[in-house]
Amino acid sequence: YIAETTEHTGPYFALTACGSADAVIDVSECDMSFLGNVAANSGTDNITIPKGCTIYGNFASVELDSGALIAYKL
């Protein structure tokens, strides 16, 4: 469970947004370089995961700007 705005080291294979709000990941502050093009094309360094949704990948680290996540380690 991650609800702080500090970097958390994985590796994680899935991230589920939980709580009462969407989870906002600051891509520029963690090792999610493979999401960089997605963030760049949206005009921000953030990726928003809607509450209740899960994304899958190989996340070396995660840092939130807001919200909360359940992060599943490999």
PDB file of N, CA and C in Angstrom, residues 36-70:
ATOM      1  N   GLY A  36       7.239   7.352 -20.363  1.00  0.00           N
ATOM      2  CA  GLY A  36       7.608   8.732 -20.674  1.00  0.00           C
ATOM      3  C   GLY A  36       6.922   9.282 -21.902  1.00  0.00           C
ATOM      4  N   ASN A  37       6.833   8.493 -22.972  1.00  0.00           N
ATOM      5  CA  ASN A  37       6.184   8.974 -24.186  1.00  0.00           C
ATOM      6  C   ASN A  37       4.699   9.214 -23.962  1.00  0.00           C
ATOM      7  N   VAL A  38       4.069   8.393 -23.150  1.00  0.00           N
ATOM      8  CA  VAL A  38       2.665   8.588 -22.829  1.00  0.00           C
ATOM      9  C   VAL A  38       2.493   9.908 -22.098  1.00  0.00           C
ATOM     10  N   ALA A  39       3.341  10.137 -21.114  1.00  0.00           N
ATOM     11  CA  ALA A  39       3.267  11.387 -20.356  1.00  0.00           C
ATOM     12  C   ALA A  39       3.585  12.581 -21.248  1.00  0.00           C
ATOM     13  N   ALA A  40       4.621  12.459 -22.066  1.00  0.00           N
ATOM     14  CA  ALA A  40       5.007  13.568 -22.935  1.00  0.00           C
ATOM     15  C   ALA A  40       3.891  13.921 -23.909  1.00  0.00           C
ATOM     16  N   ASN A  41       3.223  12.924 -24.438  1.00  0.00           N
ATOM     17  CA  ASN A  41       2.133  13.175 -25.387  1.00  0.00           C
ATOM     18  C   ASN A  41       0.910  13.782 -24.715  1.00  0.00           C
ATOM     19  N   SER A  42       0.782  13.605 -23.398  1.00  0.00           N
ATOM     20  CA  SER A  42      -0.361  14.192 -22.698  1.00  0.00           C
ATOM     21  C   SER A  42      -0.058  15.600 -22.211  1.00  0.00           C
ATOM     22  N   GLY A  43       1.206  16.043 -22.379  1.00  0.00           N
ATOM     23  CA  GLY A  43       1.592  17.390 -21.976  1.00  0.00           C
ATOM     24  C   GLY A  43       1.902  17.525 -20.498  1.00  0.00           C
ATOM     25  N   THR A  44       2.167  16.412 -19.820  1.00  0.00           N
ATOM     26  CA  THR A  44       2.458  16.440 -18.394  1.00  0.00           C
ATOM     27  C   THR A  44       3.453  15.341 -18.060  1.00  0.00           C
ATOM     28  N   ASP A  45       4.031  15.394 -16.873  1.00  0.00           N
ATOM     29  CA  ASP A  45       4.906  14.322 -16.408  1.00  0.00           C
ATOM     30  C   ASP A  45       4.155  13.356 -15.510  1.00  0.00           C
ATOM     31  N   ASN A  46       2.839  13.416 -15.530  1.00  0.00           N
ATOM     32  CA  ASN A  46       2.025  12.574 -14.655  1.00  0.00           C
ATOM     33  C   ASN A  46       1.204  11.578 -15.450  1.00  0.00           C
ATOM     34  N   ILE A  47       0.955  10.450 -14.834  1.00  0.00           N
ATOM     35  CA  ILE A  47       0.032   9.450 -15.350  1.00  0.00           C
ATOM     36  C   ILE A  47      -1.048   9.271 -14.292  1.00  0.00           C
ATOM     37  N   THR A  48      -2.309   9.380 -14.675  1.00  0.00           N
ATOM     38  CA  THR A  48      -3.410   9.206 -13.738  1.00  0.00           C
ATOM     39  C   THR A  48      -4.021   7.823 -13.928  1.00  0.00           C
ATOM     40  N   ILE A  49      -4.126   7.087 -12.814  1.00  0.00           N
ATOM     41  CA  ILE A  49      -4.808   5.794 -12.820  1.00  0.00           C
ATOM     42  C   ILE A  49      -6.145   6.007 -12.127  1.00  0.00           C
ATOM     43  N   PRO A  50      -7.259   5.826 -12.839  1.00  0.00           N
ATOM     44  CA  PRO A  50      -8.567   6.022 -12.209  1.00  0.00           C
ATOM     45  C   PRO A  50      -8.769   5.056 -11.044  1.00  0.00           C
ATOM     46  N   LYS A  51      -9.429   5.533  -9.982  1.00  0.00           N
ATOM     47  CA  LYS A  51      -9.640   4.687  -8.802  1.00  0.00           C
ATOM     48  C   LYS A  51     -10.342   3.396  -9.215  1.00  0.00           C
ATOM     49  N   GLY A  52      -9.842   2.305  -8.672  1.00  0.00           N
ATOM     50  CA  GLY A  52     -10.380   0.986  -8.975  1.00  0.00           C
ATOM     51  C   GLY A  52      -9.727   0.292 -10.154  1.00  0.00           C
ATOM     52  N   CYS A  53      -8.929   1.000 -10.928  1.00  0.00           N
ATOM     53  CA  CYS A  53      -8.281   0.421 -12.106  1.00  0.00           C
ATOM     54  C   CYS A  53      -6.889  -0.109 -11.768  1.00  0.00           C
ATOM     55  N   THR A  54      -6.451  -1.100 -12.530  1.00  0.00           N
ATOM     56  CA  THR A  54      -5.132  -1.704 -12.377  1.00  0.00           C
ATOM     57  C   THR A  54      -4.376  -1.575 -13.688  1.00  0.00           C
ATOM     58  N   ILE A  55      -3.097  -1.197 -13.593  1.00  0.00           N
ATOM     59  CA  ILE A  55      -2.227  -1.237 -14.757  1.00  0.00           C
ATOM     60  C   ILE A  55      -1.133  -2.267 -14.485  1.00  0.00           C
ATOM     61  N   TYR A  56      -0.636  -2.878 -15.552  1.00  0.00           N
ATOM     62  CA  TYR A  56       0.373  -3.927 -15.436  1.00  0.00           C
ATOM     63  C   TYR A  56       1.625  -3.508 -16.190  1.00  0.00           C
ATOM     64  N   GLY A  57       2.780  -3.927 -15.682  1.00  0.00           N
ATOM     65  CA  GLY A  57       4.051  -3.633 -16.324  1.00  0.00           C
ATOM     66  C   GLY A  57       5.180  -4.079 -15.426  1.00  0.00           C
ATOM     67  N   ASN A  58       6.365  -3.616 -15.729  1.00  0.00           N
ATOM     68  CA  ASN A  58       7.540  -3.896 -14.904  1.00  0.00           C
ATOM     69  C   ASN A  58       8.017  -2.564 -14.356  1.00  0.00           C
ATOM     70  N   PHE A  59       7.490  -2.180 -13.196  1.00  0.00           N
ATOM     71  CA  PHE A  59       7.748  -0.877 -12.599  1.00  0.00           C
ATOM     72  C   PHE A  59       8.890  -0.998 -11.591  1.00  0.00           C
ATOM     73  N   ALA A  60      10.040  -0.391 -11.896  1.00  0.00           N
ATOM     74  CA  ALA A  60      11.197  -0.456 -11.000  1.00  0.00           C
ATOM     75  C   ALA A  60      10.956   0.355  -9.732  1.00  0.00           C
ATOM     76  N   SER A  61      10.239   1.467  -9.864  1.00  0.00           N
ATOM     77  CA  SER A  61       9.904   2.295  -8.703  1.00  0.00           C
ATOM     78  C   SER A  61       8.668   3.119  -9.019  1.00  0.00           C
ATOM     79  N   VAL A  62       8.040   3.624  -7.964  1.00  0.00           N
ATOM     80  CA  VAL A  62       6.809   4.403  -8.102  1.00  0.00           C
ATOM     81  C   VAL A  62       6.878   5.590  -7.150  1.00  0.00           C
ATOM     82  N   GLU A  63       6.463   6.751  -7.649  1.00  0.00           N
ATOM     83  CA  GLU A  63       6.316   7.921  -6.780  1.00  0.00           C
ATOM     84  C   GLU A  63       5.010   8.616  -7.125  1.00  0.00           C
ATOM     85  N   LEU A  64       4.174   8.788  -6.133  1.00  0.00           N
ATOM     86  CA  LEU A  64       2.877   9.429  -6.326  1.00  0.00           C
ATOM     87  C   LEU A  64       2.949  10.931  -6.149  1.00  0.00           C
ATOM     88  N   ASP A  65       2.087  11.630  -6.858  1.00  0.00           N
ATOM     89  CA  ASP A  65       1.818  13.036  -6.575  1.00  0.00           C
ATOM     90  C   ASP A  65       0.587  13.139  -5.670  1.00  0.00           C
ATOM     91  N   SER A  66      -0.357  12.204  -5.852  1.00  0.00           N
ATOM     92  CA  SER A  66      -1.550  12.178  -5.009  1.00  0.00           C
ATOM     93  C   SER A  66      -2.241  10.827  -5.148  1.00  0.00           C
ATOM     94  N   GLY A  67      -3.175  10.577  -4.239  1.00  0.00           N
ATOM     95  CA  GLY A  67      -3.919   9.322  -4.265  1.00  0.00           C
ATOM     96  C   GLY A  67      -3.209   8.212  -3.522  1.00  0.00           C
ATOM     97  N   ALA A  68      -3.647   6.976  -3.788  1.00  0.00           N
ATOM     98  CA  ALA A  68      -3.077   5.800  -3.143  1.00  0.00           C
ATOM     99  C   ALA A  68      -3.083   4.622  -4.100  1.00  0.00           C
ATOM    100  N   LEU A  69      -2.131   3.726  -3.898  1.00  0.00           N
ATOM    101  CA  LEU A  69      -1.980   2.538  -4.739  1.00  0.00           C
ATOM    102  C   LEU A  69      -1.779   1.293  -3.905  1.00  0.00           C
ATOM    103  N   ILE A  70      -2.225   0.181  -4.433  1.00  0.00           N
ATOM    104  CA  ILE A  70      -1.751  -1.115  -3.967  1.00  0.00           C
ATOM    105  C   ILE A  70      -0.753  -1.546  -5.044  1.00  0.00           C
TER     106      ILE A  70
END
